[in-house]
Short mmCIF file of C-alpha atoms in Angstrom, two decimals:
data_model
loop_
_atom_site.label_atom_id
_atom_site.label_comp_id
_atom_site.label_asym_id
_atom_site.label_seq_id
_atom_site.Cartn_x
_atom_site.Cartn_y
_atom_site.Cartn_z
CA MET A 393 36.36 -35.26 -71.62
CA SER A 394 35.13 -38.08 -74.43
CA ASN A 395 32.48 -37.28 -76.42
CA ASP A 396 31.70 -40.84 -77.46
CA PHE A 397 29.98 -43.57 -75.70
CA ARG A 398 29.58 -47.12 -76.66
CA LEU A 399 25.63 -48.23 -75.96
CA GLY A 400 25.53 -51.78 -74.54
CA GLY A 401 29.60 -52.19 -75.04
CA ASP A 402 28.94 -52.32 -78.85
CA LEU A 403 27.06 -49.30 -80.58
CA PRO A 404 29.07 -46.46 -80.80
CA ILE A 405 27.17 -42.85 -80.35
CA GLY A 406 28.03 -39.37 -79.63
CA ARG A 407 27.28 -38.00 -75.88
CA LEU A 408 25.00 -35.07 -77.57
CA GLY A 409 22.12 -36.24 -79.34
CA PHE A 410 19.00 -34.87 -79.99
CA GLY A 411 15.25 -35.41 -78.44
CA ALA A 412 12.43 -35.40 -81.02
CA MET A 413 9.58 -34.65 -78.88
CA ARG A 414 9.63 -30.75 -79.82
CA LEU A 415 9.48 -31.59 -83.34
CA SER A 416 5.51 -32.36 -83.61
CA THR A 417 4.44 -29.78 -80.98
CA ASN A 418 6.12 -27.48 -78.57
CA GLY A 419 5.89 -30.10 -75.64
CA PHE A 420 4.44 -33.39 -74.79
CA HIS A 421 0.77 -32.07 -76.28
CA GLY A 422 -0.16 -29.07 -78.08
CA PRO A 423 -1.21 -27.74 -81.63
CA ALA A 424 1.06 -28.83 -84.51
CA ARG A 425 4.33 -27.56 -85.47
CA ASP A 426 5.39 -26.64 -89.31
CA PRO A 427 6.48 -30.16 -90.09
CA GLU A 428 8.97 -29.15 -93.06
CA THR A 429 10.82 -26.85 -90.23
CA GLY A 430 11.11 -30.24 -88.04
CA ARG A 431 12.28 -32.19 -91.07
CA ALA A 432 14.87 -29.38 -91.42
CA VAL A 433 15.91 -29.33 -87.85
CA LEU A 434 16.22 -33.13 -88.24
CA ARG A 435 18.77 -32.73 -91.41
CA ARG A 436 20.70 -30.09 -89.77
CA ALA A 437 21.33 -32.29 -86.76
CA VAL A 438 22.72 -34.65 -88.77
CA GLU A 439 24.76 -32.25 -90.89
CA LEU A 440 26.31 -31.18 -87.27
CA GLY A 441 27.23 -34.62 -86.25
CA VAL A 442 24.63 -35.82 -84.26
CA ASN A 443 24.10 -39.52 -84.63
CA HIS A 444 21.64 -40.11 -81.93
CA ILE A 445 17.94 -39.24 -81.75
CA ASP A 446 15.52 -40.13 -79.44
CA THR A 447 12.14 -40.41 -80.37
CA ALA A 448 8.58 -42.05 -79.18
CA GLY A 449 5.44 -43.06 -81.27
CA PHE A 450 3.40 -41.11 -78.72
CA TYR A 451 5.24 -38.02 -79.78
CA THR A 452 2.64 -36.61 -81.62
CA SER A 453 0.40 -33.32 -82.02
CA GLU A 454 -2.96 -33.10 -80.43
CA ASP A 455 -4.85 -33.36 -83.58
CA GLY A 456 -2.30 -36.53 -84.38
CA THR A 457 -1.45 -34.69 -88.05
CA VAL A 458 2.24 -34.55 -87.22
CA ARG A 459 4.27 -36.79 -85.66
CA ALA A 460 8.28 -37.14 -84.30
CA ASN A 461 8.56 -40.84 -85.89
CA ASP A 462 7.07 -39.85 -89.70
CA LEU A 463 9.17 -36.62 -89.96
CA ILE A 464 12.42 -38.40 -88.82
CA ARG A 465 11.55 -40.98 -91.65
CA GLN A 466 10.88 -38.01 -94.24
CA ALA A 467 13.83 -36.49 -93.23
CA LEU A 468 16.24 -39.21 -92.91
CA HIS A 469 15.41 -42.08 -94.44
CA PRO A 470 17.19 -44.29 -95.56
CA TYR A 471 19.50 -43.39 -92.57
CA PRO A 472 22.93 -42.67 -92.76
CA GLU A 473 25.47 -45.43 -91.74
CA GLY A 474 26.02 -44.99 -87.76
CA LEU A 475 22.88 -43.10 -87.23
CA VAL A 476 20.95 -44.59 -83.65
CA VAL A 477 17.36 -43.94 -83.15
CA ALA A 478 16.20 -44.73 -80.09
CA THR A 479 12.45 -44.72 -78.92
CA LYS A 480 10.00 -45.55 -75.80
CA VAL A 481 7.00 -47.85 -75.50
CA GLY A 482 5.04 -48.18 -72.63
CA PRO A 483 2.46 -45.02 -72.30
CA VAL A 484 -0.71 -44.89 -73.73
CA ARG A 485 -2.32 -41.42 -74.63
CA THR A 486 -5.21 -40.48 -72.73
CA PRO A 487 -8.06 -38.04 -73.98
CA ASP A 488 -6.63 -35.04 -72.16
CA GLY A 489 -3.23 -35.22 -74.20
CA GLY A 490 -1.45 -36.74 -71.07
CA ALA A 491 -0.56 -40.38 -70.87
CA GLU A 492 -0.84 -43.58 -68.19
CA ALA A 493 1.00 -46.80 -68.00
CA THR A 494 0.18 -49.68 -69.80
CA THR A 495 0.00 -52.76 -67.30
CA ASP A 496 -0.41 -55.49 -69.95
CA PRO A 497 2.78 -56.88 -71.19
CA ALA A 498 1.03 -58.11 -74.74
CA ALA A 499 0.17 -54.31 -75.45
CA LEU A 500 4.01 -53.77 -76.09
CA ARG A 501 4.77 -55.77 -78.97
CA PRO A 502 1.93 -53.59 -81.25
CA MET A 503 3.82 -50.86 -79.99
CA VAL A 504 7.27 -51.97 -81.08
CA GLU A 505 5.71 -53.09 -84.37
CA GLU A 506 4.24 -49.52 -84.57
CA ASN A 507 7.80 -48.05 -84.40
CA LEU A 508 9.38 -50.32 -86.65
CA GLU A 509 6.61 -49.22 -89.34
CA THR A 510 6.65 -45.71 -88.95
CA LEU A 511 10.53 -45.13 -88.66
CA GLY A 512 11.02 -47.78 -91.70
CA LEU A 513 13.01 -49.99 -89.71
CA ASP A 514 13.66 -53.86 -89.79
CA ARG A 515 15.31 -53.55 -85.89
CA LEU A 516 15.28 -50.78 -83.45
CA ASP A 517 18.43 -49.62 -82.07
CA LEU A 518 17.13 -48.81 -78.29
CA VAL A 519 13.96 -49.50 -77.25
CA TYR A 520 13.02 -47.89 -73.53
CA PHE A 521 10.35 -49.85 -71.59
CA ARG A 522 8.82 -46.57 -69.85
CA ALA A 523 7.15 -47.68 -66.60
CA GLY A 524 5.52 -44.61 -65.62
CA GLY A 525 2.89 -42.60 -67.56
CA MET A 526 3.36 -38.91 -67.00
CA GLY A 527 5.72 -39.30 -63.78
CA PRO A 528 7.77 -42.42 -62.56
CA ALA A 529 6.56 -45.65 -62.13
CA PRO A 530 5.64 -46.11 -58.15
CA ARG A 531 8.42 -47.65 -55.95
CA GLY A 532 8.09 -51.34 -55.24
CA GLU A 533 5.75 -52.09 -58.61
CA SER A 534 7.04 -54.80 -60.44
CA VAL A 535 8.24 -53.78 -64.16
CA ALA A 536 9.16 -57.94 -64.46
CA ALA A 537 6.34 -59.05 -66.73
CA ARG A 538 6.54 -55.95 -69.04
CA PHE A 539 10.16 -55.93 -69.05
CA GLU A 540 10.12 -59.82 -70.10
CA ALA A 541 7.88 -59.19 -73.08
CA LEU A 542 10.36 -56.71 -74.54
CA ALA A 543 12.93 -59.04 -73.83
CA ALA A 544 11.36 -61.72 -76.00
CA LEU A 545 10.89 -59.13 -78.82
CA ARG A 546 14.97 -58.56 -78.51
CA GLU A 547 15.76 -62.43 -78.57
CA GLU A 548 13.53 -62.30 -82.05
CA GLY A 549 15.64 -59.79 -83.71
CA LEU A 550 13.27 -56.85 -83.53
CA ILE A 551 15.53 -55.03 -80.68
CA ARG A 552 19.17 -54.42 -80.58
CA HIS A 553 19.24 -53.07 -77.03
CA LEU A 554 16.68 -52.43 -73.88
CA GLY A 555 16.33 -49.25 -72.18
CA LEU A 556 14.16 -48.33 -69.07
CA SER A 557 12.58 -45.03 -68.29
CA HIS A 558 11.06 -43.23 -65.27
CA VAL A 559 12.26 -45.98 -62.91
CA ASP A 560 14.27 -46.51 -59.83
CA ALA A 561 17.28 -48.40 -58.67
CA GLY A 562 14.88 -51.37 -57.71
CA HIS A 563 13.40 -51.42 -61.30
CA LEU A 564 16.67 -51.37 -62.74
CA ALA A 565 17.90 -54.17 -60.55
CA GLU A 566 14.43 -56.38 -61.24
CA ALA A 567 15.32 -55.31 -65.27
CA ARG A 568 18.82 -56.34 -65.25
CA ALA A 569 18.24 -59.71 -63.61
CA ILE A 570 16.10 -60.58 -66.75
CA ALA A 571 18.28 -58.99 -69.80
CA PRO A 572 20.81 -56.74 -70.57
CA VAL A 573 20.09 -52.84 -69.86
CA ALA A 574 21.75 -50.62 -72.08
CA ALA A 575 20.41 -47.17 -71.10
CA VAL A 576 18.21 -45.31 -68.53
CA GLN A 577 15.94 -42.13 -69.02
CA ASN A 578 15.07 -40.18 -65.94
CA HIS A 579 14.41 -36.60 -64.97
CA PHE A 580 17.55 -35.34 -63.88
CA HIS A 581 19.54 -31.77 -65.21
CA ALA A 582 21.67 -28.91 -63.36
CA ALA A 583 19.11 -27.82 -61.00
CA ASN A 584 17.32 -31.08 -60.17
CA ARG A 585 19.82 -33.95 -59.01
CA ASP A 586 17.32 -35.87 -57.27
CA ASP A 587 18.02 -39.10 -59.24
CA ALA A 588 21.91 -39.57 -58.16
CA GLU A 589 21.08 -43.06 -56.83
CA VAL A 590 20.11 -44.43 -60.33
CA LEU A 591 23.08 -42.53 -61.86
CA ALA A 592 25.51 -44.23 -59.46
CA ALA A 593 24.13 -47.43 -60.29
CA CYS A 594 24.27 -46.89 -64.22
CA GLU A 595 28.34 -45.40 -63.84
CA GLU A 596 28.94 -48.38 -61.90
CA ALA A 597 27.29 -51.03 -64.59
CA GLY A 598 28.68 -48.71 -67.34
CA ILE A 599 25.00 -48.32 -68.26
CA ALA A 600 24.22 -45.12 -70.52
CA TYR A 601 22.15 -42.67 -67.96
CA VAL A 602 20.15 -40.35 -70.68
CA PRO A 603 18.13 -37.67 -68.76
CA TYR A 604 15.17 -36.14 -70.50
CA PHE A 605 14.46 -32.66 -70.28
CA PRO A 606 18.05 -31.92 -69.62
CA LEU A 607 17.25 -28.07 -70.02
CA GLY A 608 14.57 -28.38 -67.76
CA GLY A 609 11.80 -28.76 -70.14
CA GLY A 610 10.00 -25.94 -69.28
CA LEU A 611 9.23 -27.02 -65.68
CA SER A 612 12.32 -26.05 -64.16
CA ASP A 613 14.54 -22.79 -64.58
CA ILE A 614 18.19 -24.15 -64.73
CA ARG A 615 19.44 -20.34 -64.94
CA GLU A 616 20.79 -20.52 -61.43
CA ASP A 617 23.56 -17.75 -60.26
CA ARG A 618 25.97 -20.90 -60.04
CA ILE A 619 25.45 -21.65 -63.78
CA ALA A 620 25.01 -17.78 -65.01
CA ARG A 621 28.82 -17.19 -63.69
CA VAL A 622 30.10 -19.90 -65.36
CA ALA A 623 28.75 -18.98 -68.51
CA ASP A 624 29.78 -15.68 -68.24
CA ARG A 625 33.40 -17.00 -67.86
CA HIS A 626 33.00 -19.21 -71.05
CA GLY A 627 31.10 -16.46 -73.37
CA ALA A 628 28.40 -19.27 -73.31
CA THR A 629 24.60 -19.34 -72.54
CA ALA A 630 23.37 -21.04 -69.14
CA GLN A 631 21.56 -23.81 -70.97
CA GLN A 632 24.90 -24.35 -72.80
CA ILE A 633 26.82 -24.40 -69.53
CA ALA A 634 23.78 -26.97 -68.33
CA LEU A 635 24.33 -29.33 -71.28
CA ALA A 636 28.22 -29.21 -70.85
CA TRP A 637 27.74 -30.06 -67.11
CA LEU A 638 25.41 -33.05 -67.84
CA LEU A 639 28.35 -34.35 -69.61
CA ALA A 640 31.28 -33.64 -67.48
CA SER A 641 29.16 -35.08 -64.30
CA SER A 642 29.96 -38.68 -65.16
CA PRO A 643 31.08 -40.29 -68.24
CA VAL A 644 28.12 -42.57 -68.65
CA THR A 645 25.95 -39.47 -69.17
CA LEU A 646 24.69 -38.53 -72.68
CA ALA A 647 22.42 -35.43 -73.43
CA ILE A 648 19.16 -35.35 -75.56
CA PRO A 649 18.09 -31.56 -75.77
CA GLY A 650 15.15 -31.33 -77.97
CA THR A 651 13.86 -28.42 -79.95
CA GLY A 652 11.96 -27.32 -83.06
CA SER A 653 14.35 -24.53 -83.86
CA PRO A 654 17.28 -24.56 -86.35
CA ALA A 655 18.89 -21.87 -84.42
CA HIS A 656 18.13 -23.58 -80.92
CA LEU A 657 19.52 -26.65 -82.48
CA GLU A 658 22.76 -24.84 -83.13
CA GLU A 659 23.36 -23.58 -79.87
CA ASN A 660 22.93 -26.74 -78.07
CA VAL A 661 25.08 -28.65 -80.25
CA ALA A 662 27.95 -25.95 -79.72
CA ALA A 663 27.47 -26.67 -75.93
CA GLY A 664 29.58 -30.37 -76.96
CA SER A 665 32.82 -28.25 -77.30
CA ILE A 666 32.43 -26.48 -73.94
CA ASP A 667 35.50 -28.03 -71.61
CA LEU A 668 34.36 -27.18 -68.05
CA THR A 669 37.60 -26.37 -65.82
CA ALA A 670 37.92 -27.61 -62.20
CA GLU A 671 36.72 -24.12 -61.07
CA ASP A 672 33.57 -24.30 -63.09
CA ILE A 673 32.99 -28.20 -61.87
CA ALA A 674 33.31 -26.83 -58.44
CA ASP A 675 31.33 -23.75 -58.90
CA LEU A 676 28.48 -26.13 -60.51
CA THR A 677 28.43 -28.60 -57.67
#
């Protein structure tokens, strides 16, 4: 199993990256976490060889005092050569701490510009258009006008590669008719494999498939009996086996587990060195 992937065919990244959502708060919303711990986690991730960080401008504590993008810039700027920072635009935060999808294509430029400013970059490596708010975009809803707005920013040189999130196979096909899609970020993990159709489309086209909540996100329990059995064989945790399975499930899958804990970070990164056997894969499948 290769641990490397070429995003968009030209940008080399490791298949085991880091998700920044839990740096500012322990979940999508909640009280602020210690920013110094967050910066320490980021520095340690890079020390461990992580070169793909996934973030968003809306990853922020409820009071707005701790923001993932600020922590990334403070901890890592000027960025080491080869570090890829991916971000997402589209959702608008709501007063209750949730998010709703923007319907205005013109609203995406300010979101991209905010990410450029807060991350301290002149160009963003990868920008996902997240079509849904807290959940996937409705099936059949067009993403064309909003994706075209991001494609125009790519033509301006503000974005290197475009991605999609919270989409189905129809949305992916619609977007690909407008501009190249380098990555898709949907909900998928060892205990939730409902997005197999989109994964298959990505695999056929060589598009990176980057599941969010690769360990369940606190919404699903991935510690199933089949995962526990394989974990026992490897002397590993169920979470490590879930990450190893994700990487073994397809050559286009990338993993971006997130954490605000240095110890949990070390455990997640170690999962990248677990080689699952044919017996393991059969048990997990």
